[in-house]
Coordinates of C-alpha atoms and ligand atoms in Angstrom, one line a residue:
M1 CA 69.0 -133.7 -66.0
G2 CA 71.5 -137.1 -66.2
R3 CA 70.4 -139.9 -64.8
Y4 CA 73.7 -141.3 -63.8
I5 CA 76.4 -139.8 -61.1
L6 CA 80.1 -140.1 -62.4
A7 CA 82.3 -141.3 -58.8
L8 CA 86.1 -140.8 -59.5
D9 CA 88.1 -143.1 -57.5
Q10 CA 91.8 -141.7 -57.4
G11 CA 93.6 -144.7 -55.3
T12 CA 97.1 -145.1 -54.5
T13 CA 97.9 -147.6 -57.5
S14 CA 95.2 -146.8 -59.8
S15 CA 92.5 -144.5 -60.8
R16 CA 89.2 -145.6 -61.2
A17 CA 85.6 -144.5 -62.7
L18 CA 82.2 -145.6 -61.9
L19 CA 78.9 -144.5 -63.3
F20 CA 76.0 -145.2 -60.6
D21 CA 72.3 -145.2 -61.7
E22 CA 69.6 -143.3 -59.4
R23 CA 69.0 -146.7 -57.7
G24 CA 72.7 -145.9 -56.3
R25 CA 73.8 -149.6 -58.7
S26 CA 76.9 -149.2 -60.5
V27 CA 76.4 -150.0 -63.8
A28 CA 79.9 -149.6 -65.1
V29 CA 83.6 -149.4 -64.1
D30 CA 86.9 -148.4 -65.8
Q31 CA 90.8 -148.5 -63.8
R32 CA 93.6 -147.4 -65.1
E33 CA 96.9 -148.3 -63.0
F34 CA 100.2 -145.8 -63.2
P35 CA 103.8 -146.2 -62.0
Q36 CA 104.8 -145.5 -58.3
A37 CA 108.1 -144.2 -57.9
Y38 CA 110.6 -145.3 -54.9
P39 CA 113.4 -143.2 -55.7
R40 CA 115.0 -144.1 -52.2
P41 CA 114.3 -146.6 -49.6
G42 CA 110.7 -145.4 -47.8
W43 CA 110.2 -143.3 -50.2
V44 CA 107.0 -143.2 -52.3
E45 CA 106.4 -140.5 -54.9
H46 CA 103.4 -140.3 -57.6
D47 CA 103.8 -138.4 -60.7
P48 CA 101.1 -135.9 -60.8
Q49 CA 100.1 -135.4 -64.5
A50 CA 100.0 -139.8 -64.5
I51 CA 97.3 -139.4 -62.2
W52 CA 95.6 -136.9 -63.8
L53 CA 96.0 -138.4 -66.8
S54 CA 95.1 -142.2 -66.0
Q55 CA 91.5 -140.1 -63.9
I56 CA 90.4 -138.7 -67.3
A57 CA 91.1 -141.7 -68.7
A58 CA 89.2 -143.9 -66.5
A59 CA 86.2 -141.5 -67.1
R60 CA 85.9 -141.0 -70.9
G61 CA 86.5 -145.3 -70.6
V62 CA 83.7 -145.3 -67.9
L63 CA 81.6 -143.6 -70.4
A64 CA 82.6 -145.0 -73.4
R65 CA 82.1 -149.1 -71.7
A66 CA 78.3 -148.0 -70.8
R67 CA 77.8 -146.3 -73.9
I68 CA 76.5 -143.1 -71.8
E69 CA 76.7 -139.8 -73.2
A70 CA 78.4 -137.4 -70.8
R71 CA 75.1 -135.4 -70.9
E72 CA 73.5 -138.0 -68.9
V73 CA 75.7 -137.3 -66.0
S74 CA 73.9 -135.2 -63.3
A75 CA 76.8 -134.9 -61.0
I76 CA 80.5 -135.5 -60.2
G77 CA 81.9 -136.8 -57.1
I78 CA 85.7 -137.6 -56.7
T79 CA 86.9 -139.6 -53.9
N80 CA 90.5 -140.0 -53.1
Q81 CA 93.7 -141.7 -51.7
R82 CA 94.1 -139.6 -48.5
E83 CA 97.1 -137.6 -47.3
T84 CA 99.4 -137.7 -50.7
A85 CA 100.6 -133.8 -50.9
L86 CA 101.2 -131.9 -54.0
V87 CA 102.5 -128.2 -54.1
W88 CA 102.0 -126.9 -58.1
E89 CA 102.3 -123.1 -59.7
R90 CA 99.2 -121.1 -59.7
A91 CA 100.5 -119.5 -63.0
T92 CA 101.1 -122.7 -64.9
G93 CA 100.1 -125.4 -62.9
R94 CA 103.0 -127.4 -63.1
P95 CA 103.8 -129.2 -60.3
I96 CA 107.0 -127.9 -58.8
Y97 CA 107.6 -132.0 -57.4
P98 CA 106.3 -135.4 -57.4
A99 CA 103.5 -136.3 -55.6
V100 CA 104.7 -137.3 -51.6
V101 CA 102.3 -140.3 -51.2
W102 CA 101.0 -141.2 -47.6
Q103 CA 102.9 -144.2 -47.2
S104 CA 106.3 -142.3 -47.7
R105 CA 108.5 -142.3 -44.9
Q106 CA 110.5 -139.3 -46.1
T107 CA 109.3 -137.2 -43.5
A108 CA 110.5 -139.0 -40.7
S109 CA 112.9 -136.9 -39.4
I110 CA 110.8 -133.7 -39.6
C111 CA 108.4 -135.5 -37.6
D112 CA 111.1 -135.9 -34.9
D113 CA 111.9 -132.9 -34.8
L114 CA 108.3 -131.7 -34.2
R115 CA 107.7 -134.2 -31.4
A116 CA 111.6 -133.6 -29.7
R117 CA 109.5 -129.4 -29.6
G118 CA 107.2 -131.3 -27.9
L119 CA 104.3 -130.6 -30.3
G120 CA 102.7 -133.9 -30.0
T121 CA 99.8 -132.9 -27.1
E122 CA 98.7 -129.8 -29.4
V123 CA 98.7 -131.3 -32.6
R124 CA 96.8 -134.5 -31.1
A125 CA 94.0 -131.8 -29.5
R126 CA 93.9 -130.3 -32.4
T127 CA 93.9 -132.3 -35.4
G128 CA 93.0 -135.7 -34.0
L129 CA 96.1 -137.1 -35.4
M130 CA 98.8 -137.8 -33.9
I131 CA 102.4 -136.6 -35.5
D132 CA 103.5 -139.2 -38.0
A133 CA 105.0 -139.1 -41.7
Y134 CA 101.3 -139.9 -43.1
F135 CA 99.5 -136.8 -42.9
S136 CA 100.1 -134.4 -44.9
A137 CA 101.7 -131.2 -43.4
T138 CA 105.2 -132.3 -43.1
K139 CA 105.1 -133.5 -46.7
V140 CA 104.4 -130.2 -47.4
R141 CA 107.1 -128.7 -45.6
F142 CA 109.6 -131.3 -47.1
I143 CA 108.1 -130.2 -50.6
L144 CA 109.5 -126.5 -49.3
D145 CA 112.5 -127.1 -48.4
A146 CA 113.8 -129.3 -51.3
V147 CA 112.6 -126.8 -53.9
P148 CA 115.2 -123.8 -54.2
G149 CA 112.8 -120.6 -54.0
A150 CA 110.0 -122.2 -53.1
Q151 CA 108.9 -121.3 -49.5
V152 CA 109.5 -117.4 -50.8
R153 CA 107.1 -117.9 -53.8
A154 CA 104.8 -119.7 -51.5
E155 CA 104.7 -116.7 -49.2
R156 CA 103.9 -114.4 -52.6
G157 CA 101.1 -116.6 -53.6
E158 CA 102.4 -118.2 -56.5
L159 CA 102.1 -121.8 -55.2
A160 CA 99.0 -124.0 -54.3
F161 CA 99.2 -126.9 -52.2
G162 CA 96.6 -129.7 -52.2
T163 CA 96.0 -133.7 -51.7
V164 CA 94.8 -135.4 -54.5
D165 CA 90.9 -134.4 -54.6
S166 CA 92.3 -130.8 -54.5
W167 CA 94.9 -131.4 -58.0
L168 CA 92.2 -133.3 -59.9
L169 CA 89.6 -130.4 -59.0
W170 CA 92.2 -127.6 -60.1
R171 CA 92.5 -129.9 -63.4
L172 CA 88.7 -130.3 -63.9
T173 CA 87.8 -126.4 -63.3
G174 CA 90.8 -125.4 -65.5
G175 CA 92.3 -124.0 -62.3
R176 CA 89.3 -122.2 -61.9
V177 CA 88.6 -123.7 -58.4
H178 CA 91.6 -124.1 -55.5
A179 CA 89.3 -126.2 -53.0
T180 CA 89.5 -129.6 -50.7
D181 CA 86.1 -131.1 -48.4
E182 CA 86.5 -131.2 -44.4
T183 CA 87.5 -134.8 -44.5
N184 CA 90.8 -134.5 -47.1
A185 CA 91.5 -131.4 -44.9
S186 CA 91.2 -133.1 -41.6
R187 CA 93.9 -135.3 -42.7
T188 CA 96.2 -132.6 -43.2
M189 CA 98.0 -132.0 -40.0
L190 CA 96.7 -128.3 -40.3
W191 CA 93.5 -128.2 -39.9
N192 CA 91.8 -127.7 -36.8
I193 CA 89.0 -130.0 -35.8
H194 CA 87.0 -128.6 -33.9
E195 CA 86.9 -125.3 -35.1
Y196 CA 86.8 -126.5 -39.2
A197 CA 89.1 -124.3 -39.8
W198 CA 93.4 -124.1 -40.8
D199 CA 95.0 -124.0 -37.5
G200 CA 97.4 -120.7 -37.5
W201 CA 99.2 -122.3 -34.6
L202 CA 100.2 -125.0 -36.9
L203 CA 101.0 -123.5 -40.0
A204 CA 103.5 -121.2 -37.5
A205 CA 104.9 -124.0 -36.1
L206 CA 105.4 -126.0 -39.5
D207 CA 106.2 -122.2 -41.0
I208 CA 103.6 -122.8 -43.7
P209 CA 102.4 -120.1 -46.0
R210 CA 98.4 -119.5 -45.3
A211 CA 98.2 -118.5 -49.2
L212 CA 99.2 -122.3 -50.0
L213 CA 96.2 -123.7 -49.0
P214 CA 92.9 -124.6 -50.8
E215 CA 89.2 -123.1 -49.6
V216 CA 87.8 -125.9 -47.4
R217 CA 84.1 -126.8 -48.5
L218 CA 81.5 -129.6 -47.0
S219 CA 81.9 -132.8 -48.8
S220 CA 78.9 -132.4 -50.1
G221 CA 78.6 -129.3 -52.0
N222 CA 79.3 -127.2 -54.5
F223 CA 83.1 -127.6 -56.1
G224 CA 82.2 -125.6 -59.3
E225 CA 82.1 -127.3 -62.7
A226 CA 84.5 -129.6 -64.7
D227 CA 85.4 -127.9 -68.1
A228 CA 83.5 -129.0 -71.3
S229 CA 86.7 -130.0 -72.8
W230 CA 87.4 -133.0 -70.5
L231 CA 84.4 -134.7 -71.3
G232 CA 82.7 -132.9 -74.0
V233 CA 79.9 -131.2 -71.6
T234 CA 80.7 -128.9 -68.8
L235 CA 79.5 -131.4 -65.2
P236 CA 79.0 -130.3 -62.2
I237 CA 81.3 -131.2 -59.1
R238 CA 79.3 -131.8 -56.1
G239 CA 80.7 -134.2 -53.5
V240 CA 84.0 -134.7 -52.8
A241 CA 85.8 -137.5 -49.6
G242 CA 88.7 -139.4 -48.6
D243 CA 88.4 -142.8 -49.5
Q244 CA 87.6 -144.3 -46.0
Q245 CA 85.4 -141.3 -45.2
A246 CA 83.3 -141.9 -49.0
A247 CA 83.5 -145.8 -47.7
L248 CA 81.8 -144.9 -44.2
F249 CA 79.1 -142.8 -46.3
G250 CA 79.0 -145.2 -48.7
Q251 CA 78.0 -147.9 -46.1
G252 CA 75.3 -145.8 -44.7
C253 CA 76.9 -145.5 -41.4
T254 CA 75.8 -141.7 -40.4
T255 CA 74.3 -142.6 -37.0
S256 CA 76.1 -142.8 -33.8
G257 CA 78.2 -146.1 -33.1
A258 CA 77.5 -147.4 -36.8
A259 CA 80.8 -148.9 -38.4
K260 CA 82.6 -150.3 -40.9
N261 CA 85.5 -152.4 -41.7
T262 CA 87.4 -152.2 -45.0
Y263 CA 89.5 -155.8 -45.5
G264 CA 92.2 -155.4 -47.7
T265 CA 96.2 -155.1 -47.2
G266 CA 95.4 -154.2 -44.0
C267 CA 91.8 -153.1 -42.1
F268 CA 90.5 -149.7 -42.1
L269 CA 88.3 -149.3 -39.1
L270 CA 85.8 -146.2 -39.0
M271 CA 82.9 -145.5 -36.2
H272 CA 80.9 -142.8 -36.6
T273 CA 80.3 -140.4 -33.9
R274 CA 78.1 -138.2 -34.7
D275 CA 78.8 -134.7 -33.3
R276 CA 81.4 -135.5 -30.9
A277 CA 85.2 -134.9 -31.6
V278 CA 85.7 -137.8 -29.3
P279 CA 89.2 -138.0 -28.1
S280 CA 91.0 -141.4 -28.2
A281 CA 92.8 -143.2 -25.2
R282 CA 93.4 -145.7 -27.0
G283 CA 96.1 -144.5 -29.6
L284 CA 93.2 -144.0 -32.3
L285 CA 92.6 -141.6 -34.6
T286 CA 89.8 -139.0 -34.1
T287 CA 88.9 -137.8 -37.9
V288 CA 86.3 -135.9 -39.5
A289 CA 83.3 -137.9 -41.3
A290 CA 81.6 -136.1 -44.3
R291 CA 78.5 -134.4 -44.0
V292 CA 76.1 -132.6 -45.5
S293 CA 74.6 -129.1 -45.5
G294 CA 72.6 -128.8 -42.2
I295 CA 74.6 -130.8 -40.2
S296 CA 76.8 -129.1 -37.5
A297 CA 79.4 -131.7 -37.4
A298 CA 80.0 -135.0 -38.0
Y299 CA 83.6 -136.8 -36.5
A300 CA 84.4 -140.5 -36.5
L301 CA 87.3 -142.8 -34.4
E302 CA 89.6 -144.4 -36.5
G303 CA 91.6 -147.5 -36.2
S304 CA 93.8 -149.6 -38.2
V305 CA 94.7 -153.1 -38.7
F306 CA 99.0 -153.2 -40.4
S307 CA 98.7 -157.0 -42.0
A308 CA 95.7 -158.3 -42.9
G309 CA 94.9 -159.4 -46.4
S310 CA 98.9 -159.1 -46.7
T311 CA 99.0 -162.6 -43.9
V312 CA 96.8 -163.7 -47.0
Q313 CA 99.1 -162.8 -49.4
W314 CA 102.2 -164.2 -46.9
L315 CA 100.9 -167.8 -47.1
R316 CA 100.8 -167.4 -50.6
D317 CA 104.2 -166.5 -51.3
G318 CA 106.1 -166.7 -48.3
L319 CA 105.1 -170.0 -47.5
G320 CA 104.1 -171.2 -50.7
L321 CA 100.8 -172.7 -49.0
I322 CA 98.2 -171.1 -51.5
T323 CA 99.1 -169.9 -55.2
S324 CA 96.1 -167.7 -54.7
A325 CA 94.9 -165.4 -52.3
S326 CA 91.3 -166.6 -52.9
E327 CA 92.1 -170.6 -52.5
V328 CA 92.6 -169.5 -48.5
E329 CA 88.9 -170.4 -47.7
A330 CA 88.5 -173.7 -49.0
L331 CA 91.9 -174.7 -47.6
A332 CA 91.0 -173.3 -43.9
A333 CA 87.0 -174.5 -44.3
S334 CA 88.8 -178.4 -44.6
V335 CA 89.3 -178.1 -41.0
P336 CA 86.9 -177.4 -38.4
D337 CA 88.9 -175.4 -36.2
S338 CA 93.0 -174.4 -36.2
G339 CA 93.7 -177.4 -34.3
G340 CA 95.5 -175.1 -31.4
V341 CA 97.0 -172.8 -33.5
T342 CA 97.7 -169.4 -33.2
L343 CA 99.4 -166.9 -35.9
V344 CA 100.7 -163.5 -35.0
P345 CA 101.1 -161.0 -38.3
A346 CA 103.2 -159.0 -36.0
F347 CA 105.1 -158.3 -39.2
T348 CA 105.9 -154.7 -39.2
G349 CA 104.7 -154.8 -35.3
L350 CA 101.5 -154.4 -33.6
G351 CA 99.1 -151.2 -33.9
A352 CA 96.4 -150.9 -31.3
P353 CA 95.6 -151.5 -28.3
Y354 CA 99.6 -152.7 -28.4
W355 CA 101.6 -150.4 -29.9
D356 CA 104.8 -152.2 -30.0
E357 CA 107.0 -151.6 -33.0
S358 CA 109.9 -154.1 -31.6
A359 CA 106.9 -157.0 -32.0
R360 CA 107.2 -159.8 -34.5
G361 CA 105.5 -162.5 -36.0
A362 CA 104.6 -166.4 -34.8
I363 CA 103.0 -168.9 -34.8
L364 CA 102.1 -170.7 -31.8
G365 CA 100.7 -174.2 -30.6
L366 CA 102.1 -176.1 -33.3
T367 CA 101.7 -179.9 -32.6
R368 CA 102.8 -182.9 -35.1
G369 CA 99.0 -183.3 -35.8
T370 CA 99.5 -179.3 -37.2
T371 CA 98.5 -178.8 -41.6
R372 CA 98.7 -176.4 -43.7
A373 CA 94.9 -176.2 -43.4
H374 CA 95.4 -174.9 -39.5
I375 CA 98.0 -172.5 -40.3
A376 CA 95.0 -171.1 -42.9
R377 CA 92.9 -171.0 -40.8
A378 CA 94.7 -169.3 -37.8
A379 CA 95.8 -166.7 -40.6
L380 CA 91.8 -165.9 -40.9
E381 CA 91.3 -165.5 -37.1
A382 CA 94.4 -163.6 -36.8
I383 CA 93.0 -160.9 -39.3
A384 CA 89.1 -161.0 -37.2
H385 CA 91.0 -160.9 -33.5
Q386 CA 93.3 -157.9 -34.5
S387 CA 89.8 -156.3 -36.1
R388 CA 88.0 -156.9 -32.9
E389 CA 90.4 -155.7 -30.5
V390 CA 90.5 -152.4 -33.2
I391 CA 86.6 -152.6 -32.3
E392 CA 86.8 -153.1 -29.1
C393 CA 88.9 -150.0 -29.0
L394 CA 86.8 -147.9 -30.8
A395 CA 83.8 -148.9 -28.9
A396 CA 85.3 -148.3 -25.3
D397 CA 86.7 -144.6 -26.7
A398 CA 83.1 -143.5 -27.5
G399 CA 81.7 -144.9 -24.8
A400 CA 78.9 -146.9 -27.3
P401 CA 78.5 -150.5 -28.1
L402 CA 78.5 -151.3 -31.6
S403 CA 75.2 -152.8 -33.1
A404 CA 76.5 -154.3 -36.2
L405 CA 79.3 -153.9 -38.2
R406 CA 79.3 -153.8 -42.1
V407 CA 82.4 -154.7 -44.1
D408 CA 83.9 -154.3 -47.3
G409 CA 87.3 -154.6 -49.1
G410 CA 88.8 -157.7 -51.3
A411 CA 89.2 -159.7 -48.3
C412 CA 85.4 -159.3 -47.6
R413 CA 85.0 -161.8 -50.0
N414 CA 85.8 -164.6 -47.7
G415 CA 82.6 -165.9 -46.6
L416 CA 84.4 -167.6 -43.5
L417 CA 86.8 -164.7 -42.8
M418 CA 83.3 -163.0 -42.1
Q419 CA 81.7 -165.9 -40.5
I420 CA 84.4 -166.1 -38.0
Q421 CA 84.5 -162.1 -38.1
A422 CA 80.6 -162.5 -36.4
D423 CA 81.7 -165.6 -34.1
L424 CA 84.8 -163.6 -32.0
L425 CA 83.1 -159.9 -32.2
G426 CA 79.1 -162.1 -31.2
L427 CA 77.7 -159.4 -33.4
P428 CA 76.1 -159.4 -36.8
V429 CA 78.3 -158.7 -40.0
H430 CA 76.6 -157.2 -42.7
R431 CA 78.4 -157.5 -45.9
P432 CA 76.4 -155.5 -48.8
A433 CA 75.8 -156.9 -52.4
E434 CA 77.4 -153.3 -53.3
L435 CA 80.8 -153.9 -52.4
E436 CA 81.9 -150.4 -54.4
V437 CA 81.2 -148.5 -51.3
T438 CA 84.0 -146.1 -51.4
A439 CA 82.6 -144.8 -55.0
L440 CA 79.4 -145.3 -54.1
G441 CA 79.8 -143.3 -50.7
V442 CA 81.2 -140.1 -52.7
A443 CA 78.3 -140.5 -55.4
G444 CA 75.9 -140.3 -52.6
L445 CA 77.5 -137.0 -51.5
A446 CA 77.0 -135.6 -55.1
G447 CA 74.0 -136.8 -55.4
I448 CA 72.4 -135.6 -52.6
A449 CA 74.0 -132.0 -53.4
A450 CA 72.8 -132.0 -57.2
G451 CA 69.5 -132.9 -55.6
V452 CA 69.4 -136.2 -57.4
W453 CA 68.3 -137.6 -53.4
G454 CA 66.5 -135.4 -51.2
S455 CA 68.1 -135.9 -47.9
V456 CA 70.9 -138.9 -46.6
E457 CA 68.1 -141.2 -45.4
E458 CA 66.6 -141.5 -49.2
F459 CA 70.2 -141.8 -50.2
T460 CA 71.0 -144.3 -47.3
S461 CA 67.6 -146.8 -47.6
L462 CA 68.3 -146.8 -51.3
D463 CA 67.3 -150.9 -51.9
A464 CA 71.1 -151.9 -53.5
G465 CA 70.2 -155.2 -53.7
A466 CA 70.6 -158.4 -51.2
V467 CA 73.3 -157.8 -48.0
D468 CA 74.7 -161.3 -46.5
V469 CA 74.4 -161.2 -42.7
F470 CA 76.8 -163.1 -40.9
T471 CA 75.2 -164.0 -37.4
P472 CA 77.7 -165.5 -34.3
R473 CA 77.2 -169.1 -34.0
I474 CA 79.7 -169.5 -31.1
D475 CA 78.7 -168.9 -27.3
A476 CA 80.1 -166.6 -25.3
H477 CA 82.1 -169.1 -23.4
E478 CA 84.1 -169.9 -26.6
R479 CA 84.4 -166.6 -27.1
Q480 CA 86.3 -165.6 -24.4
R481 CA 87.8 -168.9 -24.8
Q482 CA 89.6 -168.0 -28.1
S483 CA 89.9 -164.4 -27.7
A484 CA 92.4 -165.1 -24.5
A485 CA 94.3 -167.6 -26.5
W486 CA 94.9 -164.9 -29.2
S487 CA 96.0 -162.9 -26.1
R488 CA 98.2 -164.8 -24.7
A489 CA 100.2 -165.7 -28.3
V490 CA 100.5 -161.9 -28.6
G491 CA 102.0 -162.0 -25.4
R492 CA 104.3 -163.8 -26.5
T493 CA 105.4 -162.0 -29.5
L494 CA 105.6 -158.5 -27.5
R495 CA 109.1 -156.5 -27.3
W496 CA 110.9 -159.3 -29.8
E497 CA 113.2 -156.9 -31.4
T498 CA 114.6 -155.5 -28.3
P499 CA 116.7 -152.3 -29.4
G500 CA 120.5 -152.5 -29.5
Ligands
LIG1 P1 94.0 -152.5 -51.7 O1 92.9 -151.9 -51.9 O2 94.7 -153.0 -49.9 O3 94.8 -153.3 -52.2 P2 91.9 -155.0 -51.7 O4 90.6 -154.6 -50.9 O5 91.8 -155.0 -53.3 O6 93.2 -154.6 -50.6 O7 92.0 -156.6 -51.6 C1 93.0 -156.9 -51.7 C2 93.6 -158.0 -50.3 O8 92.4 -158.9 -50.1 C3 95.4 -158.7 -50.6 O9 96.2 -158.6 -49.4 C4 94.4 -160.1 -50.7 O10 95.7 -161.1 -50.5 C5 93.3 -160.1 -49.8 N1 92.3 -161.1 -50.4 C6 91.7 -160.9 -51.6 N2 90.8 -162.3 -51.7 C7 91.0 -162.9 -50.3 C8 89.9 -163.9 -49.9 N3 89.2 -164.9 -50.8 N4 90.3 -164.4 -48.6 C9 91.5 -163.5 -47.7 N5 92.1 -162.7 -48.3 C10 91.5 -162.0 -49.7

């Protein structure tokens, strides 16, 4: 048996491939970007062939870079951009329409119709999601409407729907496997998270033929074999998970209350709730976490912050305060505090716990002594305050406090941001040495199914190197004061863009 796990990480702007060794350490990475299509304002589409070609090129690239032979690979894992929807012909493998990307708003009017039909409560109860153009269901409806004859062909069983993992699986296995995993299925808005099954009521409500759907398998399980024509030898595919759930697993968050925050353009926060599908009273999503065989059910609560790293991009591109994102740390560290300045980056409204689309950004508390350094520091504090508020919502919904927060994503390299986060949460923040936790997570799922690791515990206790721990340095009184200042500032930004 081989010694490495090959993780395919198919993202929104690039396809990556990583090799992990038996200690769970990444030994090489390869990355290939592919084009984005914006056919109309608010629409985002991908060429399915470009997704596939970039992914297989990355897989070959990483093996070449590491000088590792494909026969040294024990298993392949696939993690992917979630919710993006594709429909292709079973007979030829040809997509009938471009991939409709998760970010795309092209199905907003279909969602309006569903809401107008009063389906919101049922959708939430069955899927844990709210009706939104993000999720795959309305994208499938859109494709079947956009392509003449597609609905009838779908009913006849001639077409296949899949999220990006399914598409890659289909291609890798030469069309022999049409499957997805439970985490990806849970983001389609067609899958019942309590029954772990496609939901007949939802399929009927959206008039989506069952014959289109992939088979749903355990995230850590058998997804068939990649054809020898791709990498030179037949390789078992043994793990599949959506990117955020893969990261949750890669962070070792498999127990109740364990949570992670990924600091990228936005922040994605997930908290494991074990076998409890906790409904959110605060507008968060209930979703399925990756599970291995022997676990009856696995759920998580999910929340997000719309503007996180993008706030730093705005300091760079909008204000010209810095010339690169990494400069923000030194600039913010050049002052002991924000000098009373609060920046609310409500560029596109505010999510949990405010849910106000009409909020707009503001910088408050300016004095004649305010400098760009204070604004930079306030920007980092804003990322941390928004994350804190989502975490407070997660913990309140779950009815369980968090013990520590695990972090990853591009912006978590900023140590000052992590210290501010620990201060504002009043909890330790753990930053692993291995920051490729999304790929690591699916490598873990695949490696467990392939027998490389004997159990989840064996995988999560691998020594992946030193962990940076940031512990709170301010007291409860100061934390309270800063949170109150943030709340007051947010209050000034709400309902700013009044309709009409
Ligand atoms: P995504 O996957 O969403 O594209 P990444 O995980 O690559 O994001 O992180 C990039 C984001 O992190 C950018 O928005 C960038 O502005 C921000 N960022 C990068 N480095 C830093 C830093 N040192 N401090 C704060 N933000 C940073």
